[in-house]
Coordinates of C-alpha atoms in Angstrom, one line a residue:
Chain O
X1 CA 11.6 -17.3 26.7
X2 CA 10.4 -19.8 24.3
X3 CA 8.0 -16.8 22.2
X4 CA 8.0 -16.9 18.9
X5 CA 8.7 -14.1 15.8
X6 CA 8.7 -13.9 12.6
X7 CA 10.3 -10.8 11.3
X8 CA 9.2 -9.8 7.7
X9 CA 11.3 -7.5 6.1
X10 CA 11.4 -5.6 3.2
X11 CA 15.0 -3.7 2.1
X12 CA 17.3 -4.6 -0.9
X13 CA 20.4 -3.7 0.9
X14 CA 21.6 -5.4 4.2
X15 CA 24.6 -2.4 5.2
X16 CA 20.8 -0.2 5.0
X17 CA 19.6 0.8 8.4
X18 CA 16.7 -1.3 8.0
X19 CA 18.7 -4.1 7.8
X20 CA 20.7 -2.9 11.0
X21 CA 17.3 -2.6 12.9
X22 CA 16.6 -6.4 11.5
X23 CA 19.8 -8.1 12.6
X24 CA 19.5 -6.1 16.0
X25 CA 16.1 -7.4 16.4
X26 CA 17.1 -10.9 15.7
X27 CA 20.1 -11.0 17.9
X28 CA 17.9 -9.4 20.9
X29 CA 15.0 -11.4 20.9
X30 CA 17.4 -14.7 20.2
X31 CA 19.6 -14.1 23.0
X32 CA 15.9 -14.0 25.0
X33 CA 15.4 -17.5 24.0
X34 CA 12.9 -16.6 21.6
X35 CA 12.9 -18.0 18.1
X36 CA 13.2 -15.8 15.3
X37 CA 12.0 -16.3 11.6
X38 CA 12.4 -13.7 9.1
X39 CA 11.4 -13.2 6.0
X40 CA 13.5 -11.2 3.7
X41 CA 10.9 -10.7 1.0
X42 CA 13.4 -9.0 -1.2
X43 CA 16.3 -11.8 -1.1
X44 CA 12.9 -14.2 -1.6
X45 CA 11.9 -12.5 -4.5
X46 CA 9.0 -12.6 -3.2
X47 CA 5.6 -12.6 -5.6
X48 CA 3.7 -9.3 -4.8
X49 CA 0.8 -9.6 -7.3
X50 CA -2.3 -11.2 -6.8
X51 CA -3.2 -13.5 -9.8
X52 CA -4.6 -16.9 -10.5
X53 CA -0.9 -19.0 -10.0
X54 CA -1.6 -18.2 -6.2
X55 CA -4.4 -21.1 -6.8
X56 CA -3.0 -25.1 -7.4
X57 CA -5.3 -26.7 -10.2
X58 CA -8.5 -25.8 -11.2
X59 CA -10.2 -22.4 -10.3
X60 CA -13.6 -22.3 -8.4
X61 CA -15.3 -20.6 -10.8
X62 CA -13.1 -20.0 -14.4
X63 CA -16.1 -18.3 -16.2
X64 CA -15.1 -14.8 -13.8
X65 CA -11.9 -14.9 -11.9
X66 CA -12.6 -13.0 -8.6
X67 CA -9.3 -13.6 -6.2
X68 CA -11.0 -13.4 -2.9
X69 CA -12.8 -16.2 -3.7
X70 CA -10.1 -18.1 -5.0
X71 CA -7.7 -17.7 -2.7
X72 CA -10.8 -18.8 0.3
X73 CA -11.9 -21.7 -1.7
X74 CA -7.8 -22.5 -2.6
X75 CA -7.3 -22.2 1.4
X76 CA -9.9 -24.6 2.6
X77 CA -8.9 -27.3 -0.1
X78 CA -5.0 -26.9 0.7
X79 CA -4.6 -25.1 -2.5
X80 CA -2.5 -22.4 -2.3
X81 CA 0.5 -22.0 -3.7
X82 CA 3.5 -23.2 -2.0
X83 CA 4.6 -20.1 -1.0
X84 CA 2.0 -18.5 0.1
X85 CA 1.6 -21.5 2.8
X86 CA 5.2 -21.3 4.0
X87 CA 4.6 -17.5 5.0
X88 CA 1.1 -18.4 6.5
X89 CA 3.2 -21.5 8.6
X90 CA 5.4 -18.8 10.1
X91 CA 2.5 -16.6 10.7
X92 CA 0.7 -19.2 12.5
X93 CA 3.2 -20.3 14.6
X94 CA 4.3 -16.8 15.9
X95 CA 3.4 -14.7 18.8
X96 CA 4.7 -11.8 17.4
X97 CA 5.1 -10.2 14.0
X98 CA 7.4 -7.4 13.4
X99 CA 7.2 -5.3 9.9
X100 CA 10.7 -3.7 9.4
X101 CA 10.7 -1.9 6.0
X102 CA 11.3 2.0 4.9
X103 CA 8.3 3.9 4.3
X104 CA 7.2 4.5 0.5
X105 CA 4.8 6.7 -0.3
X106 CA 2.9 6.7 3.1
X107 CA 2.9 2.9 3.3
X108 CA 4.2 -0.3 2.8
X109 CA 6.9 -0.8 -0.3
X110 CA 4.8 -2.9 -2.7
X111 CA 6.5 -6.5 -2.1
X112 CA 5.6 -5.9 1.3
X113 CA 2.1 -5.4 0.7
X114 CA 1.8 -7.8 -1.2
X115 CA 2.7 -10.3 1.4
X116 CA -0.5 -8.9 2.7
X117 CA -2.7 -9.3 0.4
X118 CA -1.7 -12.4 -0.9
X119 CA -1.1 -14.3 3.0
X120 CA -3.6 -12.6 4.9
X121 CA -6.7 -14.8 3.0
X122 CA -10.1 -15.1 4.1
X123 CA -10.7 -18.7 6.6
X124 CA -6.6 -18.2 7.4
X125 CA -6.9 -14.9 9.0
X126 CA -10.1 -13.0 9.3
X127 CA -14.1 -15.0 8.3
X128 CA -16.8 -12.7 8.5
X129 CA -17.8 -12.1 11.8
X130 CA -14.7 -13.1 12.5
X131 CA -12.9 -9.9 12.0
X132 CA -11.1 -7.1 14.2
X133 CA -11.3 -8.2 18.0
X134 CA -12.2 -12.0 17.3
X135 CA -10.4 -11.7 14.1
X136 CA -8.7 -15.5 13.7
X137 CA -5.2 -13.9 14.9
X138 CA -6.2 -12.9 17.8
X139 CA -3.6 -13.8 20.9
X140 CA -0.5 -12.7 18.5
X141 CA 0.9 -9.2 18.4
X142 CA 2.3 -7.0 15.6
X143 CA 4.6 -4.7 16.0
X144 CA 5.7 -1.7 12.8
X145 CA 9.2 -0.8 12.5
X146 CA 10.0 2.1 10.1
X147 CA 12.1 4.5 8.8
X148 CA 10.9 7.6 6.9
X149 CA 12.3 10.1 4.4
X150 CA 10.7 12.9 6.1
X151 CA 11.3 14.6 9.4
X152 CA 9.6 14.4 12.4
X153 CA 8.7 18.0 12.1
X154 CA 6.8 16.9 8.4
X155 CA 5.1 14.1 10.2
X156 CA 3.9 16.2 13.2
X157 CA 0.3 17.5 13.6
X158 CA 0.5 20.3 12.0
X159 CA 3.3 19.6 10.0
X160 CA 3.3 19.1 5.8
X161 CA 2.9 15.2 5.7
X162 CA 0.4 14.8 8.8
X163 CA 0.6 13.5 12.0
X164 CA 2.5 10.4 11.1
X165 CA -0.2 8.4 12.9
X166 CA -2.9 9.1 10.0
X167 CA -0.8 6.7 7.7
X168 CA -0.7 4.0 10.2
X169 CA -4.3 3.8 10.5
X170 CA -4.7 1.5 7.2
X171 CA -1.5 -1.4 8.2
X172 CA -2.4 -1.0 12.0
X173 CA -6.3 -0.8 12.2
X174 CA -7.0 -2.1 8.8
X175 CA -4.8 -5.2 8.2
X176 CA -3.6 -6.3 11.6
X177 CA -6.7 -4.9 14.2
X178 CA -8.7 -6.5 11.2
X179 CA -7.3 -10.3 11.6
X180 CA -7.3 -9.7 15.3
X181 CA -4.0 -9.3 16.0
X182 CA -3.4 -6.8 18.7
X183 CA -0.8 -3.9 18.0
X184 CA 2.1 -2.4 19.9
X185 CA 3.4 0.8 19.7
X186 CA 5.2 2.0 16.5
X187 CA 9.0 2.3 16.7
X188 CA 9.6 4.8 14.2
X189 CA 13.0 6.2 12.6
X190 CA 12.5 9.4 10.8
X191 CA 15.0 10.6 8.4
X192 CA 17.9 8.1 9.2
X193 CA 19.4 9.6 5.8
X194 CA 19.8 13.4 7.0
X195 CA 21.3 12.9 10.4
X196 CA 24.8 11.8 11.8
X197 CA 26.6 8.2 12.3
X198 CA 25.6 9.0 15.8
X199 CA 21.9 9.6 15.7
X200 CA 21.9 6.8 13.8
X201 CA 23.3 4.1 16.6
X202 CA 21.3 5.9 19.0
X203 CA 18.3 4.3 17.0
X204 CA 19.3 1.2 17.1
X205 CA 20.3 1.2 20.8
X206 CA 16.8 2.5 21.3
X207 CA 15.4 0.0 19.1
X208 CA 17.7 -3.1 21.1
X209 CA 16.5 -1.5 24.5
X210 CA 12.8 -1.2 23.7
X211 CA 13.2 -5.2 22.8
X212 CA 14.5 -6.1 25.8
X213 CA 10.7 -5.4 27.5
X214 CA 8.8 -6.1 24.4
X215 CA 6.7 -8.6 26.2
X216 CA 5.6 -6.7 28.6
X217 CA 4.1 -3.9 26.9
X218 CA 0.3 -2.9 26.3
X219 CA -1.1 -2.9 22.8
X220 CA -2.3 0.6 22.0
X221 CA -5.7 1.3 21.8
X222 CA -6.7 0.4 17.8
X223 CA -9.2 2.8 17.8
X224 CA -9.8 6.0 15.6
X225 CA -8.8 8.3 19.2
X226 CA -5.6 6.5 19.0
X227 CA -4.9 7.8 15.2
X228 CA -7.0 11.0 14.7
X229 CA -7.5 12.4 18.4
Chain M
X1 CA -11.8 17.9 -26.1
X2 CA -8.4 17.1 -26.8
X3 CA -7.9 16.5 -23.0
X4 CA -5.4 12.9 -22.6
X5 CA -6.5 10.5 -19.7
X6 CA -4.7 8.2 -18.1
X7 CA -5.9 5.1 -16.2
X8 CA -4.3 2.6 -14.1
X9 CA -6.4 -0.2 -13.6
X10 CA -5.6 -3.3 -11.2
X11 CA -8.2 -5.8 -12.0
X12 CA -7.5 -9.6 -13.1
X13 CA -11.0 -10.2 -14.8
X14 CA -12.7 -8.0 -17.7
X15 CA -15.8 -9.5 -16.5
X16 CA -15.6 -7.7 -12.8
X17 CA -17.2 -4.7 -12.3
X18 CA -13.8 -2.7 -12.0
X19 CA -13.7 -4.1 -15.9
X20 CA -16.7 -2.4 -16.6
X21 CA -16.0 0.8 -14.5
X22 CA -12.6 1.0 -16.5
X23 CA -14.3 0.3 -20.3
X24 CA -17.0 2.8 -19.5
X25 CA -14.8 5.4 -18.4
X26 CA -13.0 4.9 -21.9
X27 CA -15.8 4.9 -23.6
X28 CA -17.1 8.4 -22.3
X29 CA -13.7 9.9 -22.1
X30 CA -13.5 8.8 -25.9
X31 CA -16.8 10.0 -27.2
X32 CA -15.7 13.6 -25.8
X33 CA -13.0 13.4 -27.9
X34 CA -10.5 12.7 -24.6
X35 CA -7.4 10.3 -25.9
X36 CA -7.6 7.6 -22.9
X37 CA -4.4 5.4 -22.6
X38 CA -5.2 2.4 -20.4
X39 CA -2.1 0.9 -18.4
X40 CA -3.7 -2.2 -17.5
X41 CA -1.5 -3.6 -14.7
X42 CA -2.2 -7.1 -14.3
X43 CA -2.1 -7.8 -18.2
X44 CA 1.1 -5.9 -18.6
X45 CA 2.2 -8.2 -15.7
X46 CA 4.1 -5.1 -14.2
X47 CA 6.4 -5.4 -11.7
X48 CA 5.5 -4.3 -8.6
X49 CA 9.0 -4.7 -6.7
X50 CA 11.6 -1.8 -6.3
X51 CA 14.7 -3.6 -7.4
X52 CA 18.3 -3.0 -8.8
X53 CA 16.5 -4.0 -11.8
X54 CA 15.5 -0.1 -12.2
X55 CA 18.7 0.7 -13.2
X56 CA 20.3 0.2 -16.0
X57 CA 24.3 0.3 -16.3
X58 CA 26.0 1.0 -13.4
X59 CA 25.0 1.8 -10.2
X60 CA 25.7 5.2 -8.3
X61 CA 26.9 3.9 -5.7
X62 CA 27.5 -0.2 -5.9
X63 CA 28.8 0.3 -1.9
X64 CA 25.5 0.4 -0.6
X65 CA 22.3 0.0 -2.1
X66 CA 20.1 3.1 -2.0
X67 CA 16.6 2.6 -4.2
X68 CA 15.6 6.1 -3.6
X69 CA 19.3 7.8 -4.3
X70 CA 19.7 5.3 -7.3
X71 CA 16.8 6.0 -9.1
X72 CA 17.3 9.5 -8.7
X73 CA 20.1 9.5 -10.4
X74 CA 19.3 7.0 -13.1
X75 CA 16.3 9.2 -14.3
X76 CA 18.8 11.7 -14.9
X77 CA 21.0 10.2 -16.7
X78 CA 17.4 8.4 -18.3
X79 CA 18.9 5.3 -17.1
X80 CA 15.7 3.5 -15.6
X81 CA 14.7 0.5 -17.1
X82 CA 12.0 0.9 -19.7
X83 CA 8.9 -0.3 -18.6
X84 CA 9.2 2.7 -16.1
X85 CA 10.4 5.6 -18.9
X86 CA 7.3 4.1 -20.6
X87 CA 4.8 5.2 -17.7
X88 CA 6.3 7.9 -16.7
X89 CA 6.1 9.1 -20.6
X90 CA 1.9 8.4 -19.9
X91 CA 1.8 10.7 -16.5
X92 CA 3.6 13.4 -18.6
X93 CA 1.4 13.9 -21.1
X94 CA -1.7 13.1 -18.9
X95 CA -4.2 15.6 -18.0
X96 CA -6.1 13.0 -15.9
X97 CA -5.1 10.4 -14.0
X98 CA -7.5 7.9 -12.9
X99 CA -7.0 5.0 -10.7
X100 CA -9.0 1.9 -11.4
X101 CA -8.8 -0.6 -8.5
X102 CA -10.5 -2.7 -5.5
X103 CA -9.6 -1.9 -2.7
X104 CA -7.1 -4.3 -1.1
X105 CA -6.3 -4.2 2.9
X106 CA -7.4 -0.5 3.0
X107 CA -5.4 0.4 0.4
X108 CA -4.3 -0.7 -3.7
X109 CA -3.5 -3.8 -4.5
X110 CA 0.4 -4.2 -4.6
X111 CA 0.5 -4.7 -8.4
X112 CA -0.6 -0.8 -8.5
X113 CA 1.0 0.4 -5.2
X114 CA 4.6 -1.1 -6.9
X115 CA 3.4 1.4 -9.8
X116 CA 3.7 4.6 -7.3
X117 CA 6.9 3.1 -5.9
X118 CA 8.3 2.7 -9.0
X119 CA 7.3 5.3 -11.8
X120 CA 6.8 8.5 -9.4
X121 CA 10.3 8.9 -8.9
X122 CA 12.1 12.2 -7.2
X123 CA 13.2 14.2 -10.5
X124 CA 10.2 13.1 -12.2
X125 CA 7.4 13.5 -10.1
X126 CA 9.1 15.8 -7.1
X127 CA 12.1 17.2 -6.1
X128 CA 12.4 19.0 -3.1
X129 CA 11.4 21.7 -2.3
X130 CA 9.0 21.0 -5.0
X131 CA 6.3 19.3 -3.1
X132 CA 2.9 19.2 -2.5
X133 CA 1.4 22.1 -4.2
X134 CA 4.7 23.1 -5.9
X135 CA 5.3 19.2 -7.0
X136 CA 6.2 18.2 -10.5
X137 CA 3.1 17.0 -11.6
X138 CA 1.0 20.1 -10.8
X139 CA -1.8 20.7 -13.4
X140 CA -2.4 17.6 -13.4
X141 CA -5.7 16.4 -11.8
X142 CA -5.9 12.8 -10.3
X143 CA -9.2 10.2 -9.4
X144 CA -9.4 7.4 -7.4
X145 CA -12.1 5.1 -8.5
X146 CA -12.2 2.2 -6.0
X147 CA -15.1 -0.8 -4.9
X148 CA -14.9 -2.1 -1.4
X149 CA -15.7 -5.6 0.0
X150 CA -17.3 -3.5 2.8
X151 CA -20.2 -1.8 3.1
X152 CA -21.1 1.6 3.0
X153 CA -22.4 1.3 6.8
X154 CA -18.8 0.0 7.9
X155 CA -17.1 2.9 6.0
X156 CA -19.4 5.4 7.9
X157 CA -18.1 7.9 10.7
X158 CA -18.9 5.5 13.7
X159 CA -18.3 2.3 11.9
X160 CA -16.2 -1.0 12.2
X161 CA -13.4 0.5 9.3
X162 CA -13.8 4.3 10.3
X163 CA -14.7 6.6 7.6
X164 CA -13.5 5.9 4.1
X165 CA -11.7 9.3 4.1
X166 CA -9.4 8.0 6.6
X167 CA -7.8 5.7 4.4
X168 CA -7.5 7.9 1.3
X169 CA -5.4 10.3 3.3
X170 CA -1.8 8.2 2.1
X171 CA -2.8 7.8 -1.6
X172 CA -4.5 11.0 -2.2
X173 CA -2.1 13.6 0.1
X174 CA 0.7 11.0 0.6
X175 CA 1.4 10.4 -3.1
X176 CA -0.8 12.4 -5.3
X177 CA -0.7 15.6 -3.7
X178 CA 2.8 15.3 -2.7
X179 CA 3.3 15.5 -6.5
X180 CA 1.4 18.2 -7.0
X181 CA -1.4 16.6 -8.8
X182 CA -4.8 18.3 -7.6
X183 CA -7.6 15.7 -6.5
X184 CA -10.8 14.9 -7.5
X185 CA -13.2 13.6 -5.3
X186 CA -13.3 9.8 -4.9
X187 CA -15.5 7.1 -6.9
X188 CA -16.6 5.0 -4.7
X189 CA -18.3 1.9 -5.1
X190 CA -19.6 -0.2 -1.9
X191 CA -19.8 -4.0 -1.6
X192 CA -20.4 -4.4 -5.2
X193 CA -20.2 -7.9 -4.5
X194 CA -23.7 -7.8 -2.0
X195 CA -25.7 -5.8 -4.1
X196 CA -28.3 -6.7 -6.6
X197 CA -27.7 -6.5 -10.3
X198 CA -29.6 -3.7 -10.7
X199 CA -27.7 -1.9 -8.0
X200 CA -24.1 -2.5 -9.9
X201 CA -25.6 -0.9 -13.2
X202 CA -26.4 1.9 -11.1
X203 CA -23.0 2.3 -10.4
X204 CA -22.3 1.9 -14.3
X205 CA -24.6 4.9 -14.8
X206 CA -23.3 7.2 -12.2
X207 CA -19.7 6.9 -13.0
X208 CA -20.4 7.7 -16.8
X209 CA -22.4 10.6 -15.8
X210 CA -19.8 11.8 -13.2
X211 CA -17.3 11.2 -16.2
X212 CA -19.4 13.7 -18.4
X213 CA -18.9 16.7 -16.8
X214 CA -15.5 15.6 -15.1
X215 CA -13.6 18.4 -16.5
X216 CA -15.8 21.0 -14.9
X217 CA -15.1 19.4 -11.1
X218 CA -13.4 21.5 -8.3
X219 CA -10.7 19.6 -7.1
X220 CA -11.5 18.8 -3.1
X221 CA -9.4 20.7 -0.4
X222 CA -6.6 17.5 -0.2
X223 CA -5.8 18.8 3.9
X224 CA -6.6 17.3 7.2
X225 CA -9.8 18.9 7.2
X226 CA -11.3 17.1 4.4
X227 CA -10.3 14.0 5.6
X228 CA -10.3 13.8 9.3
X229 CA -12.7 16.6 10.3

C-alpha cells in the first residue's frame, strides 16, 4: 500500500532459515504494494568497525580521535563515508525496519551491530534531547526477527538463559526506543535447528501470516514493565 | 603473583580515557607480578564478521552454510583460521579476562562483540551440556570495564536507560557465564566525556586501586536477581 521497508539482514547462507524468513518477508510485503529494500550485510561485506575511514577528509579534531564526534561533525558536513549514507538513505526513506538475523551470544552477530553503531549517528538519528519518544525516527517502526539456538524452555522466566525478553531490552529499548522509532512485537524462532522440516514451515507460515496485518498492529509498550515485569 | 591477564580493549585513541583505563590496568597488573597480554582490537584491525573465512580447507558441509556447525568442527580438527587459534590460545591461559570498551548502543562496540562471535566457539568455550557453571572456561574470572556517554542519573533504577544492570545481563550471563567464567563486578565509568578533569583522574585512581586487590573479589551472583531485582 505504497509503505516502505528496508529489511537488514544478517546470515551467510541463503538455503538458512533466516534467509527463508527474508525472502518470505520480501515477497509478502511486495505483493502488498509495499517496497522492499534489503540489506544483506553479509553479501555487502559490510564494514562493522568503527574507525576514522567512516569520515571523508580531514578529522574534526586529529590531536584525539573520539568517533562520536567524528561521525556528528562528518554527518552535518556530508562527510561520511559512502556507505554509511546509502544505509542511512534507506533508513530514511522507510516506514518500517525489520532486523532478520540468528541470535549470537544474546544479541546481534557483530556485522549487524555494527550497522548500528556506525548508521545510527548523532544529528541522523537521535540529538540530545532529541532521544527516545522524540528521538529523530520517530513515525517509523522496527520490527526484530530471530532465530535462537536455545529453546523456548531456556528462554523462559525461569528457565537457564532468562526470559528471552531481558536480551531485547538493549536492540529494542536501547537502539531503536532511543532514535524514536516505535517497536512491534518480536517474532521469534527458537531452535529452528532441533525440530522437524515441519515445525520449521510452520514458522514461516506464521511469519507470512503475521505480515499480512503488520500495519495494523500496536507497538509494545518500550518500557522496563514490558521487558522485566 | 604469577596470575596471567587478559584484556580486550576496543578503543581507537591512546589518548581516550579507555586508553588510560587499559595502560593503568597494565601497569598495576604488572607491578604485582601479573603477565598482562593486551589484544588491542582496533590496532590489530580484527575482524569482527563471522565468515567462511573461519575455516580453513574444506568445509563440513559446502551444502549449506552453518557458521555455528562449521566452526565447531573446524576447532576440532584445529582448522580455524589463525587470528582466532591465536585468541583463543590468550583465553586459555588467562586467569582474568578484562574487557576494555565504551559502551556502544547499550552494548560493545562490534569490533569486540565480532571477538565473542568469533573466538568463543562451542568446543572451546562450551559444549553442551557444559554450560553455564559447568562451561569450558570455568576458573576463569571475567571484568567488564566500560564508560558511558550517559550519565549516572540516566543509568539509575527510574531513569531514561533503566538501570545499567539491565544491559549487562547478555554480556555478562549471555556469554561469560554461559562459559563458565565467574564475574566480577562491573567498572563503570559515567559520562566521562561531561566531567571535569579532575573527575576522570578519579576514575584513574579508583580502577588502579580496585585493580590492587582484584584477586581477593567475590565474584557477584551472575542470576536474575542481581540484575533485575
Amino acid at each position: 500500500s505504497g509503505k516502505k521497508v528496508l529489511i537488514v539482514y544478517a546470515h551467510q547462507e541463503p538455503k538458512s532459515l533466516n534467509g527463508s524468513l527474508k525472502r518470505i518477508a520480501v515477497e509478502e510485503l511486495s505483493k502488498q504494494g509495499c517496497s522492499v529494500t534489503v540489506s544483506d550485510l553479509y553479501a555487502m561485506q559490510f564494514e562493522p568497525r568503527a574507525t576514522r575511514n567512516d569520515i571523508v577528509g580531514c578529522l574534526y579534531n586529529s590531536e584525539e580521535f573520539n568517533y562520536g564526534v567524528e561521525v556528528y561533525e562528518a554527518y552535518k558536513r556530508g562527510d561520511l563515508s559512502s556507505d554509511v549514507i546509502e544505509e542511512q538513505k534507506k533508513v530514511q526513506e522507510a516506514d518500517l525496519l525489520i532486523f532478520q538475523f540468528p541470535l549470537y551470544w544474546f544479541s546481534m552477530p557483530a556485522i549487524m551491530k555494527g550497522w548500528m553503531d556506525r548508521v545510527l549517528v548523532q544529528g541522523f538519528a537521535h540529538e540530545f534531547p532529541n532521544c527516545y519518544d522524540s528521538g529523530l525516527l520517530k513515525n517509523k517502526l522496527a520490527l526484530f526477527s530471530l532465530t535462537t539456538g536455545g529453546t523456548r524452555e531456556m528462554y523462559a522466566k525461569g528457565g537457564m538463559s532468562g526470559d528471552i525478553r531481558y536480551l531485547l531490552w538493549p536492540m529494542q529499548h536501547g537502539i531503536m526506543h532511543f532514535c524514536g522509532v516505535r517497536v512491534l512485537a518480536p517474532n521469534i524462532c527458537f531452535a529452528p535447528e532441533y525440530v522437524s522440516e515441519e515445525k520449521r514451515k510452520e514458522m514461516l507460515i506464521t511469519w507470512a501470516k503475521r505480515l499480512k496485518t503488520v500495519w495494523k498492529e500496536e507497538p509494545i509498550d518500550c518500557s522496563p514493565k514490558w521487558y522485566f515485569k
